[in-house]
mmCIF file of C-alpha atoms and ligand atoms in Angstrom:
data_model
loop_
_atom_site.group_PDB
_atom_site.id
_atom_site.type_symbol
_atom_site.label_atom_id
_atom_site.label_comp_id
_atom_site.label_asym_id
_atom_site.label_seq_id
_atom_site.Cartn_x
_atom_site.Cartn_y
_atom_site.Cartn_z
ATOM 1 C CA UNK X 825 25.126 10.931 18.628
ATOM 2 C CA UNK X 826 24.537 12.112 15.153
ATOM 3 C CA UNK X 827 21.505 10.438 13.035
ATOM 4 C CA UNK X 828 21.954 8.937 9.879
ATOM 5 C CA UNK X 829 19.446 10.547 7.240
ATOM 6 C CA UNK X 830 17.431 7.518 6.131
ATOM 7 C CA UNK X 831 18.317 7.256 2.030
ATOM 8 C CA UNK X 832 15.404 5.721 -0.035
ATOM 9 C CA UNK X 833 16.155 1.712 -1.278
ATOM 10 C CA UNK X 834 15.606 2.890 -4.891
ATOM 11 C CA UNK X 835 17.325 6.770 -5.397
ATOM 12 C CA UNK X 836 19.124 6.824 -2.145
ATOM 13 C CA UNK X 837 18.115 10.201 -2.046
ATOM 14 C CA UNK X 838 16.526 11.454 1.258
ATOM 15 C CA UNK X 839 13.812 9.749 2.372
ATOM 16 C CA UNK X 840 10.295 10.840 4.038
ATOM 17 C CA UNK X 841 9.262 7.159 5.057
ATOM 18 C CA UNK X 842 10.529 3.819 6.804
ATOM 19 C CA UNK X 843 8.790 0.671 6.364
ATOM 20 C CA UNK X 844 9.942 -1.685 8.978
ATOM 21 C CA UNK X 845 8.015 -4.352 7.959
ATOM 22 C CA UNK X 846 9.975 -4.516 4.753
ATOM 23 C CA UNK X 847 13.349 -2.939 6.382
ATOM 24 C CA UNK X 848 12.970 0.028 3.658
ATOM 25 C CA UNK X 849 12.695 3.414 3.256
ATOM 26 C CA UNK X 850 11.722 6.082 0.412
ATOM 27 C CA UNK X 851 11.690 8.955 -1.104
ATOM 28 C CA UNK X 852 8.124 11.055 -2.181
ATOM 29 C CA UNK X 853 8.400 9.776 -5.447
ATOM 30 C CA UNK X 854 9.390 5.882 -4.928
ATOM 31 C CA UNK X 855 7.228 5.887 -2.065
ATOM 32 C CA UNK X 856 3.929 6.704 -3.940
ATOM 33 C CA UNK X 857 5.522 4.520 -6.946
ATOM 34 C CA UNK X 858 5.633 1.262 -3.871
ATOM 35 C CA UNK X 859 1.699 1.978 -2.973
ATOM 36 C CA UNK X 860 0.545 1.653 -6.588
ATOM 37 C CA UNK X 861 2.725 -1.243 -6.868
ATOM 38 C CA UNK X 862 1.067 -2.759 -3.757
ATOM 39 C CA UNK X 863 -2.467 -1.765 -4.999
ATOM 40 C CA UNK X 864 -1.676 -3.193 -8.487
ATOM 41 C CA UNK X 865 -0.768 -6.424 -7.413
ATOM 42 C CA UNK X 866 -3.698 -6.693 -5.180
ATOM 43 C CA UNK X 867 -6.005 -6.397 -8.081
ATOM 44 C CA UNK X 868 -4.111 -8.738 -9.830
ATOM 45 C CA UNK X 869 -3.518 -11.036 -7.524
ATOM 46 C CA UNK X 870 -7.144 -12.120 -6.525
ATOM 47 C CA UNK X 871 -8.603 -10.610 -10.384
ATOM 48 C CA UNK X 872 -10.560 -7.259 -8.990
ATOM 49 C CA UNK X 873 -10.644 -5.649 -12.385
ATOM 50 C CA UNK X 874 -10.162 -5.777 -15.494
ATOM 51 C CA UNK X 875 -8.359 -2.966 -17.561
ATOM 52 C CA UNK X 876 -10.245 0.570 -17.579
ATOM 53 C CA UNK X 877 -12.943 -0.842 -15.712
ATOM 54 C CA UNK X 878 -15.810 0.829 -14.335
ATOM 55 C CA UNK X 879 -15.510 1.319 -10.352
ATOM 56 C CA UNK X 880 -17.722 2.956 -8.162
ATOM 57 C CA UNK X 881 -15.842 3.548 -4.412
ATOM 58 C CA UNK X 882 -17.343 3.940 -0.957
ATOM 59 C CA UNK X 883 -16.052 7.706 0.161
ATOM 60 C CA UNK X 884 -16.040 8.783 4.098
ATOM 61 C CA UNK X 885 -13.374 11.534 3.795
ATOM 62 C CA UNK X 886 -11.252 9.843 5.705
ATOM 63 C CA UNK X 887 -7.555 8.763 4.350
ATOM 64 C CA UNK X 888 -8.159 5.265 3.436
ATOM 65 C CA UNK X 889 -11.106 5.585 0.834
ATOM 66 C CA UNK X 890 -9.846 8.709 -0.005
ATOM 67 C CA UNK X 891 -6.229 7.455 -1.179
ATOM 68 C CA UNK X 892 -7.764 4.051 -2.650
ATOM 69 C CA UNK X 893 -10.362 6.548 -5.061
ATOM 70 C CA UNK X 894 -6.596 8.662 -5.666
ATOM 71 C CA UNK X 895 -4.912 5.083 -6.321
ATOM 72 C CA UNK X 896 -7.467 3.453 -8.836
ATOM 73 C CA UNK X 897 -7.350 6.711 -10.878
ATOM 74 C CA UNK X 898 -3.590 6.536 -11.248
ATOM 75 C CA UNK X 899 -3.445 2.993 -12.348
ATOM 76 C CA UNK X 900 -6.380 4.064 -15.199
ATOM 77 C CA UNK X 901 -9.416 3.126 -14.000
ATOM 78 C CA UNK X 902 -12.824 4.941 -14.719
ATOM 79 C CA UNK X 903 -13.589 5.637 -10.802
ATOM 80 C CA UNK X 904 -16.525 7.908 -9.573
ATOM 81 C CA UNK X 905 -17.437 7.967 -5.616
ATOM 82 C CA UNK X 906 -20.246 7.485 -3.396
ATOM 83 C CA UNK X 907 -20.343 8.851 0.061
ATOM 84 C CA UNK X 908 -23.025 8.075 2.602
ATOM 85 C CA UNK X 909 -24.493 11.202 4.891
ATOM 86 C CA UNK X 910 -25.246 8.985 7.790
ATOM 87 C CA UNK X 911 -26.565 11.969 10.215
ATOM 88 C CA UNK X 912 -23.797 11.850 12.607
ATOM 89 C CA UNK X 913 -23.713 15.722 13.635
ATOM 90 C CA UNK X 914 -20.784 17.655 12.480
ATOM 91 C CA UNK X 915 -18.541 14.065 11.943
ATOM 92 C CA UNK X 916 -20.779 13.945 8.972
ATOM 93 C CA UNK X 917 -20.786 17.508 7.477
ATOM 94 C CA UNK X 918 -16.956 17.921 7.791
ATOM 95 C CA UNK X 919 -16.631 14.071 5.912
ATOM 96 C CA UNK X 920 -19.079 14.960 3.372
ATOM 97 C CA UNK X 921 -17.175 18.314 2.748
ATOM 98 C CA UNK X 922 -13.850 16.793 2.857
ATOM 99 C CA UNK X 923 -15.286 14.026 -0.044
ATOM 100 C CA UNK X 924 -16.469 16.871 -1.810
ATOM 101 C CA UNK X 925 -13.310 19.312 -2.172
ATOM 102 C CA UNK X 926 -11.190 15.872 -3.417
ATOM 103 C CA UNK X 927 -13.671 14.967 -5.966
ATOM 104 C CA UNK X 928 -13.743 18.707 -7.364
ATOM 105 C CA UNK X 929 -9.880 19.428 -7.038
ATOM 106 C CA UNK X 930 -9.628 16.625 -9.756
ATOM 107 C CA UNK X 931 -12.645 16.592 -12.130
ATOM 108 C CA UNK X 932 -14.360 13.425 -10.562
ATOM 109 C CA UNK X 933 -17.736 12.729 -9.933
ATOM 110 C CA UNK X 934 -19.076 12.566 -6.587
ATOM 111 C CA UNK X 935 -22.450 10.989 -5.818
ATOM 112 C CA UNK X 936 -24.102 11.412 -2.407
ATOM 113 C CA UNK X 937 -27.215 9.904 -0.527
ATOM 114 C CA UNK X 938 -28.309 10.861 2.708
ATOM 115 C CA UNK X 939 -29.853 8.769 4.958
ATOM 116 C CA UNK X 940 -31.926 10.832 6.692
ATOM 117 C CA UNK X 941 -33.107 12.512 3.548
ATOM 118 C CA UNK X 942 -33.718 9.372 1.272
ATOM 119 C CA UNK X 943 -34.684 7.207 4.083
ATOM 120 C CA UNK X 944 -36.147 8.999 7.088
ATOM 121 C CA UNK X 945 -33.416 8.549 9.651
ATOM 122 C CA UNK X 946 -29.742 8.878 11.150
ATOM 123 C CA UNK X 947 -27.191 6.056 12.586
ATOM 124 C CA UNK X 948 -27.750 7.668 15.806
ATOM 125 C CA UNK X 949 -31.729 7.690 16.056
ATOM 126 C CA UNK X 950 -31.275 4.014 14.151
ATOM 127 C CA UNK X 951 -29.056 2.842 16.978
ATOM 128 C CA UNK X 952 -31.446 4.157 19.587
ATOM 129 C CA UNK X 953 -34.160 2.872 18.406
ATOM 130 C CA UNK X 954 -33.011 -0.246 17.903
ATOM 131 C CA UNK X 955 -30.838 -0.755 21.033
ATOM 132 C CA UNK X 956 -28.097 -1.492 18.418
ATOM 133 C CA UNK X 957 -24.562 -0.680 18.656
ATOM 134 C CA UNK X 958 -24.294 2.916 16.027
ATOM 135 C CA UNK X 959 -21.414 0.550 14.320
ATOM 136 C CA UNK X 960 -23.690 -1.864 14.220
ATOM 137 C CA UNK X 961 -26.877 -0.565 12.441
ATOM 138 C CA UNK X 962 -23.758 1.727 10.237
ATOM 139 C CA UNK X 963 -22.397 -1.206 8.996
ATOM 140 C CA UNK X 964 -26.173 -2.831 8.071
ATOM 141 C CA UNK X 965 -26.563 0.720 6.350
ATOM 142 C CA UNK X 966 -23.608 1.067 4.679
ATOM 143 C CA UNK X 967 -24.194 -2.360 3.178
ATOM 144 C CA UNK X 968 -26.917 -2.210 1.964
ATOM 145 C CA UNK X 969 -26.822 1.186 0.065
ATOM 146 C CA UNK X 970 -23.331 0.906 -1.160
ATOM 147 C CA UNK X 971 -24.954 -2.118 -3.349
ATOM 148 C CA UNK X 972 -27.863 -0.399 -3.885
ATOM 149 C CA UNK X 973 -26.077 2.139 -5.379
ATOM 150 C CA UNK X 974 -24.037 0.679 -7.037
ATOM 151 C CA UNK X 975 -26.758 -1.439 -8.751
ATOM 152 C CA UNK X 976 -28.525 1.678 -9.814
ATOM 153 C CA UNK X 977 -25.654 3.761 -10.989
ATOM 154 C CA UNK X 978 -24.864 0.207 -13.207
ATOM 155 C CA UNK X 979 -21.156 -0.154 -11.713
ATOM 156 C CA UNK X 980 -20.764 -3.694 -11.815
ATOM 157 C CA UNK X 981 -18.130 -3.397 -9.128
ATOM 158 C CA UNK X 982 -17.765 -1.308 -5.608
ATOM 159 C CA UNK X 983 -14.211 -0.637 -4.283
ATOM 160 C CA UNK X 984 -13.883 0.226 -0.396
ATOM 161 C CA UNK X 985 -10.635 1.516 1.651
ATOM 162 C CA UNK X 986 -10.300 -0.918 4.291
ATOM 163 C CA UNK X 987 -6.428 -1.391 4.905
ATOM 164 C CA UNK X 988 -4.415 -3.644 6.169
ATOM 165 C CA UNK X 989 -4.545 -2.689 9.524
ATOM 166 C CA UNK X 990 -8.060 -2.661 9.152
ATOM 167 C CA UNK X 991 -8.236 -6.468 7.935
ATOM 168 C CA UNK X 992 -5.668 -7.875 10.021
ATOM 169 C CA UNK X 993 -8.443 -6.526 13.361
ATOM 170 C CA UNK X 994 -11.340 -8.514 11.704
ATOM 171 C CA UNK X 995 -9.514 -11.614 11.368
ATOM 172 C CA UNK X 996 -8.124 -11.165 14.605
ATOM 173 C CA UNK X 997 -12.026 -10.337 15.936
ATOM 174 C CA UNK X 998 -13.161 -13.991 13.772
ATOM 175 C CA UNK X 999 -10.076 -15.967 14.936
ATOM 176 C CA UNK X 1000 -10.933 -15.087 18.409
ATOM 177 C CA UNK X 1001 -14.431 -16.240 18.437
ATOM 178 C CA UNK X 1002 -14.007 -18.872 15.316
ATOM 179 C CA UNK X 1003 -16.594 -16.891 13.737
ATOM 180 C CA UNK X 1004 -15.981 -19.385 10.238
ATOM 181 C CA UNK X 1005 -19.349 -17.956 8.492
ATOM 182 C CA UNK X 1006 -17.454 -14.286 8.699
ATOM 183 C CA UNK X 1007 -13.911 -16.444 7.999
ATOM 184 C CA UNK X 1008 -15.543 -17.709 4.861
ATOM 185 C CA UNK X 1009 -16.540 -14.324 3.728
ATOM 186 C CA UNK X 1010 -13.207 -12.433 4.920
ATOM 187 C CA UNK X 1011 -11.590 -11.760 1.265
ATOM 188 C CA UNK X 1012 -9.979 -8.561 -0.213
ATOM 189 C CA UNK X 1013 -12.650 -9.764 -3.588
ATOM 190 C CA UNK X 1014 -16.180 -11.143 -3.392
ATOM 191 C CA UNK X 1015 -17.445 -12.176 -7.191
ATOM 192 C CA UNK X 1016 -20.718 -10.508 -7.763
ATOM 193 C CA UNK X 1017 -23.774 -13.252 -6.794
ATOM 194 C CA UNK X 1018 -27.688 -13.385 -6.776
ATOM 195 C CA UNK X 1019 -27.923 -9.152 -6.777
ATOM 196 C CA UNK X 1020 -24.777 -8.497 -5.112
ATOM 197 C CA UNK X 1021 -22.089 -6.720 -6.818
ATOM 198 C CA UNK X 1022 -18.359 -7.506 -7.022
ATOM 199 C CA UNK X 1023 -16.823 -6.024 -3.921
ATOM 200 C CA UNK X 1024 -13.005 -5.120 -3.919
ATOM 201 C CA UNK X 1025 -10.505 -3.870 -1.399
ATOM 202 C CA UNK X 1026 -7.446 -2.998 -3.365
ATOM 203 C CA UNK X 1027 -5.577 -1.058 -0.276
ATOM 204 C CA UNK X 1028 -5.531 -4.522 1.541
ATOM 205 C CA UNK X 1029 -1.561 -4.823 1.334
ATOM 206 C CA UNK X 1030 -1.283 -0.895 2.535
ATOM 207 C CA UNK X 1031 -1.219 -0.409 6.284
ATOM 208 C CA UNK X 1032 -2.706 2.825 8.124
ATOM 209 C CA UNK X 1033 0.152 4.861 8.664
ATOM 210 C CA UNK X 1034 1.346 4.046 4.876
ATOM 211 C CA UNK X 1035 -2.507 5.454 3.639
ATOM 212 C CA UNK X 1036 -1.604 8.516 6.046
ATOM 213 C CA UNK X 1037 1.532 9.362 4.286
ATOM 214 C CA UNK X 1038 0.189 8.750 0.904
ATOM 215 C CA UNK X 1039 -2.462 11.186 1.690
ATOM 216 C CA UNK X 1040 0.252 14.392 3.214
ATOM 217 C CA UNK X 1041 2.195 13.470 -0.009
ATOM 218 C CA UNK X 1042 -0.131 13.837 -2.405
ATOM 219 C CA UNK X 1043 -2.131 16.690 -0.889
ATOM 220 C CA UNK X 1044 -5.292 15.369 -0.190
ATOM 221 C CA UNK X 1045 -7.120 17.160 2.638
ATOM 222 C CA UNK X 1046 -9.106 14.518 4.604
ATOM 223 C CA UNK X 1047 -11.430 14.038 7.420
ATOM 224 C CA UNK X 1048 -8.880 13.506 10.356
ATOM 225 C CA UNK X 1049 -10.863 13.361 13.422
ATOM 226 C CA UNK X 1050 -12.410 10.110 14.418
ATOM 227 C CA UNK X 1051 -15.978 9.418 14.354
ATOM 228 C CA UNK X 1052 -17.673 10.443 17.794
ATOM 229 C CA UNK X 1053 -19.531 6.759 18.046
ATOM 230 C CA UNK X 1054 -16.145 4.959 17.606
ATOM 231 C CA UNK X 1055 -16.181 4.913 21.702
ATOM 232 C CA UNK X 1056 -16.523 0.686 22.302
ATOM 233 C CA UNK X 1057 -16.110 -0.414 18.278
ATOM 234 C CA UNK X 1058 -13.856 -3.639 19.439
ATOM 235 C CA UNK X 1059 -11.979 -3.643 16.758
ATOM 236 C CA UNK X 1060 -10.176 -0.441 17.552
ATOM 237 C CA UNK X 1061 -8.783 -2.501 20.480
ATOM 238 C CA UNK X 1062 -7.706 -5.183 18.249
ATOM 239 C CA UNK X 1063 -6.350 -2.858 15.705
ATOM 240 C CA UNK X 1064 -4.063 -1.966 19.338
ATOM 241 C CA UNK X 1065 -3.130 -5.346 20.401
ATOM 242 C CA UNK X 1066 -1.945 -5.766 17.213
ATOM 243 C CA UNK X 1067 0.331 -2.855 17.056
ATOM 244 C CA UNK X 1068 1.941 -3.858 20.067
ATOM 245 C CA UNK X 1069 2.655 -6.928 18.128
ATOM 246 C CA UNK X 1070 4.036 -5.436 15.362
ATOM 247 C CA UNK X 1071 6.636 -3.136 17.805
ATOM 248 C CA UNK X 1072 7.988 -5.882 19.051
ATOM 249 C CA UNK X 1073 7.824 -8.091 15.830
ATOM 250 C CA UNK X 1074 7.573 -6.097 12.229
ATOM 251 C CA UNK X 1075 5.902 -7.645 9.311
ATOM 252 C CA UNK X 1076 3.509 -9.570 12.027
ATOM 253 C CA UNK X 1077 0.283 -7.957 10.671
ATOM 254 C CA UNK X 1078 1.071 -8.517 7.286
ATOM 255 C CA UNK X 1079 2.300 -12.207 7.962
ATOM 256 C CA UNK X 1080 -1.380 -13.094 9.722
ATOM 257 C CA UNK X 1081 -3.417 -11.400 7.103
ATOM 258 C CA UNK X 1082 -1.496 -12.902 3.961
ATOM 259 C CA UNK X 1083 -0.589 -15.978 5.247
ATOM 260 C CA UNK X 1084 -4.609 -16.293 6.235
ATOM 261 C CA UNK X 1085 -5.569 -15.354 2.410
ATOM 262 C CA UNK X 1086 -2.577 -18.117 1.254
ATOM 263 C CA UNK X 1087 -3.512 -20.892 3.006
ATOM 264 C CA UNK X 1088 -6.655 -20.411 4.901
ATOM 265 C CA UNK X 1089 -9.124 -18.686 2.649
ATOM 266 C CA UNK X 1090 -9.133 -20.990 -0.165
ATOM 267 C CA UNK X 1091 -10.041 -24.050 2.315
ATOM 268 C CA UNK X 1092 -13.020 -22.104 3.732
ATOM 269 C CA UNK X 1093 -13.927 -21.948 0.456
ATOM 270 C CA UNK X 1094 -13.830 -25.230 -0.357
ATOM 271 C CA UNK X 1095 -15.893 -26.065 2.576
ATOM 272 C CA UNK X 1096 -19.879 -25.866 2.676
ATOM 273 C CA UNK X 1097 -20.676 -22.175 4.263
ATOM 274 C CA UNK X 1098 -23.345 -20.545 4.760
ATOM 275 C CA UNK X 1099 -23.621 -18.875 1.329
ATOM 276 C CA UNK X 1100 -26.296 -21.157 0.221
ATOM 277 C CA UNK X 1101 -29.182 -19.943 2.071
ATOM 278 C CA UNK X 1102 -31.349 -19.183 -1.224
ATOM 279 C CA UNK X 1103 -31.737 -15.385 -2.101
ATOM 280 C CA UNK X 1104 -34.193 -12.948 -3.686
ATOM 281 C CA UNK X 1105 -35.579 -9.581 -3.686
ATOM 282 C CA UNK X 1106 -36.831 -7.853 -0.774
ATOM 283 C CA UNK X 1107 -40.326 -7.218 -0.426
ATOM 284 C CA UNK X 1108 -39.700 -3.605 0.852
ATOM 285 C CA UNK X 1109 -36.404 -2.147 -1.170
ATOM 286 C CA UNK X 1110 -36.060 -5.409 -3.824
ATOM 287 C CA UNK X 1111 -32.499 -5.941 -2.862
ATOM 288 C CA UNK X 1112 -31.300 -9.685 -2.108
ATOM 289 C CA UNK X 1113 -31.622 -10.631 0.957
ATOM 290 C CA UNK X 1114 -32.671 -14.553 2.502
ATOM 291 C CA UNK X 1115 -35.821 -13.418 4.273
ATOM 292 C CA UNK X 1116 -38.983 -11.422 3.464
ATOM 293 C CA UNK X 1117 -37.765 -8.496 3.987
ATOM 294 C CA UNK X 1118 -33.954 -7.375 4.465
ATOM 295 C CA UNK X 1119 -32.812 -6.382 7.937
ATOM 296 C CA UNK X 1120 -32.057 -2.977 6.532
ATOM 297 C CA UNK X 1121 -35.706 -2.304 5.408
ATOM 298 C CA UNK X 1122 -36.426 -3.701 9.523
ATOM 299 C CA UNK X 1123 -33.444 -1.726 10.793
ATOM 300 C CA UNK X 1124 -35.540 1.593 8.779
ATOM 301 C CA UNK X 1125 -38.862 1.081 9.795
ATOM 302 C CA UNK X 1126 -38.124 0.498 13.578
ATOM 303 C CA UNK X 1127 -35.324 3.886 13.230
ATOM 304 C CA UNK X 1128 -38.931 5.580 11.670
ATOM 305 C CA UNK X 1129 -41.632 4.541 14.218
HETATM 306 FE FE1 SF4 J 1488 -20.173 4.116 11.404
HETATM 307 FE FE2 SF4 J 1488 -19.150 3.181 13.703
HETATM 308 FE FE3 SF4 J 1488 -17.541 3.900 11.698
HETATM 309 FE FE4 SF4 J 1488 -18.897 5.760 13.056
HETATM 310 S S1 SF4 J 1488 -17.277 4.401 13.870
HETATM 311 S S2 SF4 J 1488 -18.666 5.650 10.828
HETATM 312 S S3 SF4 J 1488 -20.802 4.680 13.484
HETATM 313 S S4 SF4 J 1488 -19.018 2.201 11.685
HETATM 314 ZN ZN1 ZN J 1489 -35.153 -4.178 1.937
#
C-alpha cells in the first residue's frame, strides 16, 4: 500500500507535522506560523502582556522554556532569561550549557543563580536533609527565586514553559484528590499580589510533542535527557494516563484543560480560597510569605545544618 504524503491545511505543500487533535497538518513554515498563533492568543486571551512588555522567563534548557523564550521574542517582546543551577550533577551543567549557547546564538541576555553558590546548597542535599521529595524542595526553590529574581531584576512579569501536556497532569493530579486550594490557583496568568509578580504561561495551548518540533525546526539545541530525580514525580504517570486517552480519543487533553479554564476557573474564583491568609515580608529573605519566615528560608537552613 502506498502512503499518501501528508499536504499542509494552508500551502498543501509537504508537510513535517500532523496534529490530530485538530485533524491538520503543516508545513515548516505554517507550522511555526500555528504556534505563535496559539501563543498569541493565549496572551490575549487571559491579558499576560501588554505590547513590548518587559518579560523575564524561567530557562532549564529543556524544549518547553526554551521555545516559549524563542516564541515571546518573535511576537516582539523585550525577553531576557533566568536559569536556576540547582546542583543536580551533570543534569545541571549540560542544562545550564544548553541555556547558555541559545541565549548567545541570538544576542539575549542570560542571567544565572546558583543555588549552591548564592545559597549554600543543592536540590539533592535539600531533599536529604529534609526527607523531602527532590521535586518537592525544587519546586519550593524554584518558586521562590524565580520571584525573587524577578523582583530584583524589576521585571514586573515572569513567563514559564509549562505546556499543555504539562497542565492537563496537574489538573488531572487536583481533580483526583479535589485539591480546590491548588484548583483555585491552577491558571495559565496569576495578576501580580502583595510581592508576587505576574506569572504567565503562554505555551499553555502547545502540547509536548508540538514544543519538540518547534524546537528541531527552528534549530534550537536543548537539554534532551530527563532529569535523574524525575524517578516517582506522579505527574509523569498522569502525563501517561493521559496519553493513552488521547490515542484513543484526540483533542481529550485539550478539551479537559480548556474546558476547566472556561467554565471551572472563573467559579473557583468567585469562591472564598485560601488567598486571603494576610502576607508580608520574610524575616530571613523579605519575600512574601504568611508566616515568620518563608518555607524556603526553612527548606535552606535545614539543607545547611
Ligand atoms: Fe526539579 Fe524534579 Fe524537575 Fe528534577 S524532575 S528539575 S528535581 S522538579
Ligand atoms: Zn525567606
Amino acid at each position: 500500500m502506498t502512503r499518501v504524503p501528508m499536504k499542509c491545511r494552508v500551502c498543501r505543500g509537504p508537510a513535517v507535522i500532523d496534529l490530530k487533535r485538530h485533524n491538520a497538518n503543516f508545513c515548516r513554515e505554517h507550522f511555526v506560523a500555528y504556534c505563535e498563533e496559539q501563543v498569541r492568543r493565549a496572551i490575549h486571551h487571559f491579558r499576560m502582556l501588554e505590547p513590548g512588555e518587559r518579560v523575564l522567563v524561567a530557562v532549564s534548557g529543556g524544549k518547553d522554556s526554551l521555545a516559549c523564550w524563542d516564541l515571546l521574542v518573535r511576537l516582539g517582546y523585550a525577553v531576557e532569561g533566568f536559569y536556576l543551577g540547582l546542583g543536580i550533577d551533570t543534569y545541571s551543567d549540560d542544562s545550564l550549557a544548553a541555556a547558555t549557547r541559545f541565549a548567545d546564538a541570538r544576542g539575549l541576555t542570560l542571567h544565572v543563580v546558583d543555588l549552591e553558590t548564592t545559597h549554600g546548597f543543592t536540590i539533592p542535599v535539600a531533599a536529604g536533609a529534609t526527607h523531602r521529595s527532590p521535586c518537592g524542595a525544587c519546586g519550593l526553590s524554584k518558586r521562590h527565586e524565580f520571584n525573587r529574581v524577578a523582583r530584583d531584576l524589576g521585571f514586573g512579569v515572569l513567563a514559564t514553559g509549562h505546556n499543555l501536556d504539562d497542565e492537563a497532569a496537574v489538573l488531572l493530579g487536583n481533580v483526583l484528590r479535589w485539591e480546590t486550594d491548588y484548583l483555585a490557583r491552577q491558571h495559565p496568568c496569576l495578576p501580580a499580589e502583595g510581592g508576587f509578580v505576574r506569572k504567565i504561561k503562554p505555551l499553555y495551548r502547545l502540547g509536548e510533542r508540538e514544543m519538540a518540533a518547534y524546537c528541531i525546526l527552528e534549530g534550537i539545541d536543548y537539554q534532551v535527557d530527563e532529569c535523574p530525580m524525575a524517578a516517582g514525580n506522579r505527574h509523569i504517570g498522569f502525563k501517561e494516563t493521559l496519553n493513552d486517552l488521547e490515542r484513543r480519543s484526540p483533542g481529550s487533553k485539550a478539551a479537559f484543560l480548556f474546558g476547566f479554564l472556561d467554565r471551572m476557573a472563573p467559579l473557583l474564583a468567585q469562591a472564598d480560597g485560601p488567598g486571603d491568609a494576610e502576607v508580608h515580608a520574610c524575616a530571613g529573605c523579605g519575600e512574601p510569605t504568611t508566616g515568620d519566615v518563608c518555607a524556603f528560608c526553612r527548606l535552606r537552613d535545614k539543607a545547611r545544618a
